[in-house]
PDB file of C-alpha atoms in Angstrom:
ATOM      1  CA  MET A  82       0.045  -1.814 -17.228  1.00 48.00           C
ATOM      2  CA  SER A  83       3.757  -2.248 -17.694  1.00 59.00           C
ATOM      3  CA  GLU A  84       5.009   0.716 -15.675  1.00 87.00           C
ATOM      4  CA  SER A  85       7.747  -0.052 -13.206  1.00 93.00           C
ATOM      5  CA  PHE A  86       7.236   0.358  -9.473  1.00 96.00           C
ATOM      6  CA  TYR A  87      10.076   0.941  -7.050  1.00 97.00           C
ATOM      7  CA  ALA A  88      10.607  -1.818  -4.539  1.00 97.00           C
ATOM      8  CA  LEU A  89      12.684  -1.922  -1.384  1.00 97.00           C
ATOM      9  CA  ILE A  90      14.683  -5.127  -0.884  1.00 97.00           C
ATOM     10  CA  HIS A  91      15.229  -6.173   2.721  1.00 96.00           C
ATOM     11  CA  ALA A  92      17.043  -9.174   4.193  1.00 95.00           C
ATOM     12  CA  ASP A  93      16.635 -10.961   7.501  1.00 92.00           C
ATOM     13  CA  GLU A  94      19.202 -12.734   9.648  1.00 90.00           C
ATOM     14  CA  ALA A  95      18.230 -16.123   8.182  1.00 92.00           C
ATOM     15  CA  GLY A  96      19.191 -15.057   4.650  1.00 90.00           C
ATOM     16  CA  HIS A  97      15.656 -14.537   3.340  1.00 95.00           C
ATOM     17  CA  TYR A  98      14.728 -11.549   1.236  1.00 97.00           C
ATOM     18  CA  GLY A  99      11.578  -9.457   1.135  1.00 96.00           C
ATOM     19  CA  LEU A 100      10.219  -6.780  -1.149  1.00 96.00           C
ATOM     20  CA  SER A 101       7.796  -3.989  -0.408  1.00 96.00           C
ATOM     21  CA  PHE A 102       6.334  -1.468  -2.821  1.00 97.00           C
ATOM     22  CA  PRO A 103       5.747   2.052  -1.480  1.00 96.00           C
ATOM     23  CA  ASP A 104       3.304   2.849  -4.290  1.00 96.00           C
ATOM     24  CA  ALA A 105       1.392  -0.437  -4.056  1.00 95.00           C
ATOM     25  CA  PRO A 106       0.298  -0.589  -0.411  1.00 91.00           C
ATOM     26  CA  GLY A 107      -0.036  -4.090   0.988  1.00 91.00           C
ATOM     27  CA  VAL A 108       1.913  -5.736  -1.833  1.00 96.00           C
ATOM     28  CA  ILE A 109       4.854  -7.685  -0.442  1.00 96.00           C
ATOM     29  CA  ALA A 110       6.911 -10.635  -1.628  1.00 96.00           C
ATOM     30  CA  ALA A 111       9.615 -12.885  -0.243  1.00 96.00           C
ATOM     31  CA  GLY A 112      12.154 -15.420  -1.395  1.00 95.00           C
ATOM     32  CA  THR A 113      15.206 -17.384  -0.309  1.00 95.00           C
ATOM     33  CA  SER A 114      17.323 -15.416  -2.804  1.00 95.00           C
ATOM     34  CA  VAL A 115      17.114 -11.917  -4.204  1.00 95.00           C
ATOM     35  CA  GLU A 116      16.157 -13.385  -7.593  1.00 95.00           C
ATOM     36  CA  ASP A 117      13.324 -15.435  -6.030  1.00 96.00           C
ATOM     37  CA  ALA A 118      12.037 -12.391  -4.172  1.00 96.00           C
ATOM     38  CA  ILE A 119      12.091 -10.293  -7.351  1.00 96.00           C
ATOM     39  CA  ALA A 120      10.182 -12.954  -9.305  1.00 94.00           C
ATOM     40  CA  ALA A 121       7.664 -13.207  -6.454  1.00 95.00           C
ATOM     41  CA  GLY A 122       7.393  -9.405  -6.397  1.00 96.00           C
ATOM     42  CA  ARG A 123       6.501  -9.234 -10.089  1.00 94.00           C
ATOM     43  CA  LYS A 124       3.801 -11.869  -9.538  1.00 93.00           C
ATOM     44  CA  ALA A 125       2.518 -10.125  -6.410  1.00 95.00           C
ATOM     45  CA  LEU A 126       2.135  -6.848  -8.301  1.00 95.00           C
ATOM     46  CA  ARG A 127       0.247  -8.626 -11.093  1.00 93.00           C
ATOM     47  CA  SER A 128      -2.051 -10.433  -8.631  1.00 92.00           C
ATOM     48  CA  ASN A 129      -2.804  -7.196  -6.811  1.00 94.00           C
ATOM     49  CA  PHE A 130      -3.534  -5.323 -10.040  1.00 93.00           C
ATOM     50  CA  ASN A 131      -5.780  -8.133 -11.288  1.00 90.00           C
ATOM     51  CA  ALA A 132      -7.735  -8.047  -8.015  1.00 91.00           C
ATOM     52  CA  LEU A 133      -8.109  -4.256  -8.165  1.00 92.00           C
ATOM     53  CA  GLU A 134      -9.320  -4.457 -11.770  1.00 89.00           C
ATOM     54  CA  ASP A 135     -11.788  -7.235 -10.872  1.00 87.00           C
ATOM     55  CA  GLU A 136     -13.238  -4.970  -8.173  1.00 90.00           C
ATOM     56  CA  GLY A 137     -13.355  -1.955 -10.480  1.00 92.00           C
ATOM     57  CA  LEU A 138     -10.857  -0.079  -8.326  1.00 93.00           C
ATOM     58  CA  PRO A 139      -8.159   2.227  -9.718  1.00 93.00           C
ATOM     59  CA  LEU A 140      -4.644   0.922 -10.137  1.00 93.00           C
ATOM     60  CA  PRO A 141      -1.874   2.660  -8.210  1.00 94.00           C
ATOM     61  CA  SER A 142       0.408   5.059 -10.041  1.00 94.00           C
ATOM     62  CA  PRO A 143       4.132   4.801  -9.448  1.00 96.00           C
ATOM     63  CA  ARG A 144       5.975   7.894  -8.296  1.00 95.00           C
ATOM     64  CA  SER A 145       9.354   8.875  -9.654  1.00 95.00           C
ATOM     65  CA  LEU A 146      12.423   7.937  -7.651  1.00 95.00           C
ATOM     66  CA  ASP A 147      13.121  11.626  -7.009  1.00 96.00           C
ATOM     67  CA  THR A 148       9.635  12.037  -5.529  1.00 96.00           C
ATOM     68  CA  LEU A 149      10.073   8.946  -3.354  1.00 96.00           C
ATOM     69  CA  LEU A 150      13.476  10.088  -2.128  1.00 95.00           C
ATOM     70  CA  ALA A 151      11.952  13.406  -1.065  1.00 96.00           C
ATOM     71  CA  ASN A 152       9.380  11.551   1.084  1.00 95.00           C
ATOM     72  CA  PRO A 153      10.489  11.165   4.742  1.00 95.00           C
ATOM     73  CA  ASP A 154       8.517   7.912   5.186  1.00 93.00           C
ATOM     74  CA  PHE A 155      10.237   6.369   2.170  1.00 95.00           C
ATOM     75  CA  ARG A 156      13.636   7.551   3.406  1.00 94.00           C
ATOM     76  CA  ALA A 157      12.986   5.906   6.779  1.00 93.00           C
ATOM     77  CA  ASP A 158      11.949   2.625   5.111  1.00 91.00           C
ATOM     78  CA  GLN A 159      14.944   2.833   2.783  1.00 92.00           C
ATOM     79  CA  SER A 160      17.449   3.263   5.606  1.00 91.00           C
ATOM     80  CA  ASP A 161      17.703  -0.470   6.317  1.00 91.00           C
ATOM     81  CA  ALA A 162      17.035  -1.715   2.773  1.00 94.00           C
ATOM     82  CA  LEU A 163      19.691  -3.517   0.760  1.00 94.00           C
ATOM     83  CA  ALA A 164      18.588  -1.840  -2.447  1.00 95.00           C
ATOM     84  CA  VAL A 165      15.883   0.046  -4.253  1.00 96.00           C
ATOM     85  CA  ILE A 166      14.950  -1.443  -7.627  1.00 96.00           C
ATOM     86  CA  ALA A 167      12.454  -0.655 -10.373  1.00 95.00           C
ATOM     87  CA  LEU A 168      10.205  -3.633 -11.039  1.00 94.00           C
ATOM     88  CA  ALA A 169       7.482  -4.149 -13.639  1.00 92.00           C
ATOM     89  CA  PRO A 170       4.541  -6.395 -12.800  1.00 93.00           C
ATOM     90  CA  ALA A 171       4.491  -9.844 -14.371  1.00 89.00           C
ATOM     91  CA  PRO A 172       2.691  -9.812 -17.703  1.00 85.00           C
ATOM     92  CA  ARG A 173      -0.964 -10.712 -17.888  1.00 81.00           C
ATOM     93  CA  THR A 174      -1.498 -14.253 -18.987  1.00 79.00           C
ATOM     94  CA  GLY A 175      -4.469 -15.884 -20.570  1.00 75.00           C
ATOM     95  CA  ARG A 176      -5.243 -18.720 -22.864  1.00 76.00           C
ATOM     96  CA  SER A 177      -3.666 -18.749 -26.317  1.00 80.00           C
ATOM     97  CA  ILE A 178      -5.931 -17.881 -29.200  1.00 84.00           C
ATOM     98  CA  ARG A 179      -5.131 -19.018 -32.698  1.00 87.00           C
ATOM     99  CA  ILE A 180      -5.231 -16.216 -35.275  1.00 91.00           C
ATOM    100  CA  ASN A 181      -4.701 -16.012 -39.018  1.00 92.00           C
ATOM    101  CA  ILE A 182      -2.616 -13.158 -40.447  1.00 93.00           C
ATOM    102  CA  SER A 183      -1.238 -12.287 -43.855  1.00 95.00           C
ATOM    103  CA  ILE A 184       2.426 -11.358 -44.097  1.00 94.00           C
ATOM    104  CA  ASP A 185       5.008 -10.904 -46.838  1.00 96.00           C
ATOM    105  CA  GLU A 186       6.906 -14.176 -47.356  1.00 96.00           C
ATOM    106  CA  PHE A 187      10.322 -12.528 -47.123  1.00 97.00           C
ATOM    107  CA  ALA A 188       9.370 -10.774 -43.926  1.00 95.00           C
ATOM    108  CA  LEU A 189       8.206 -14.123 -42.555  1.00 95.00           C
ATOM    109  CA  GLU A 190      11.553 -15.716 -43.415  1.00 96.00           C
ATOM    110  CA  ARG A 191      13.352 -12.961 -41.504  1.00 96.00           C
ATOM    111  CA  ILE A 192      10.995 -13.360 -38.542  1.00 95.00           C
ATOM    112  CA  ASP A 193      11.558 -17.122 -38.474  1.00 95.00           C
ATOM    113  CA  LYS A 194      15.355 -16.735 -38.644  1.00 96.00           C
ATOM    114  CA  LEU A 195      15.306 -14.247 -35.777  1.00 94.00           C
ATOM    115  CA  ALA A 196      13.015 -16.484 -33.719  1.00 92.00           C
ATOM    116  CA  ARG A 197      15.355 -19.468 -34.186  1.00 94.00           C
ATOM    117  CA  ARG A 198      18.384 -17.344 -33.291  1.00 94.00           C
ATOM    118  CA  LYS A 199      16.692 -16.182 -30.081  1.00 90.00           C
ATOM    119  CA  GLY A 200      15.313 -19.629 -29.241  1.00 91.00           C
ATOM    120  CA  LEU A 201      11.703 -18.447 -29.469  1.00 89.00           C
ATOM    121  CA  THR A 202       8.674 -19.600 -31.358  1.00 92.00           C
ATOM    122  CA  ARG A 203       7.391 -17.385 -34.143  1.00 93.00           C
ATOM    123  CA  SER A 204       4.344 -16.532 -32.046  1.00 91.00           C
ATOM    124  CA  ARG A 205       6.390 -15.599 -28.977  1.00 87.00           C
ATOM    125  CA  LEU A 206       8.718 -13.404 -31.046  1.00 90.00           C
ATOM    126  CA  LEU A 207       5.782 -11.563 -32.634  1.00 92.00           C
ATOM    127  CA  VAL A 208       4.066 -11.046 -29.263  1.00 86.00           C
ATOM    128  CA  GLU A 209       7.228  -9.810 -27.545  1.00 84.00           C
ATOM    129  CA  GLY A 210       8.004  -7.519 -30.458  1.00 87.00           C
ATOM    130  CA  ALA A 211       4.512  -6.056 -30.536  1.00 85.00           C
ATOM    131  CA  LEU A 212       4.296  -5.556 -26.761  1.00 76.00           C
ATOM    132  CA  GLY A 213       7.741  -3.989 -26.702  1.00 71.00           C
ATOM    133  CA  LEU A 214       6.483  -1.212 -28.962  1.00 64.00           C
ATOM    134  CA  GLY A 215       3.932   0.019 -26.411  1.00 50.00           C
TER     135      GLY A 215
END
């Protein structure tokens, strides 16, 4: 699942930041900077979704921002938030598996040049390209 979920960003007096997800009840995250809280939020969504899948439970579905804004509970929660952001869960991770593929040599040269230019390995470039198509 790579759908984005809306998160509310809150701050406390000590300069810490927290995220909550209206469409993923119980999922919260915190950090000492907004960036840390966002990274923690992506991981928290992934952990929650993994746990739900392990238990055979359905994953939550994100509502549109228009639908959320029409909800009085969301509007009340939003009133003291710094921002509302769309956030995708962290990608699933697992162990790497070696595969063997056949590819045109000229296409491979282009892939390798692009990977070097982007500072990625060939494998990472292929994975990111393939997952970006979905």
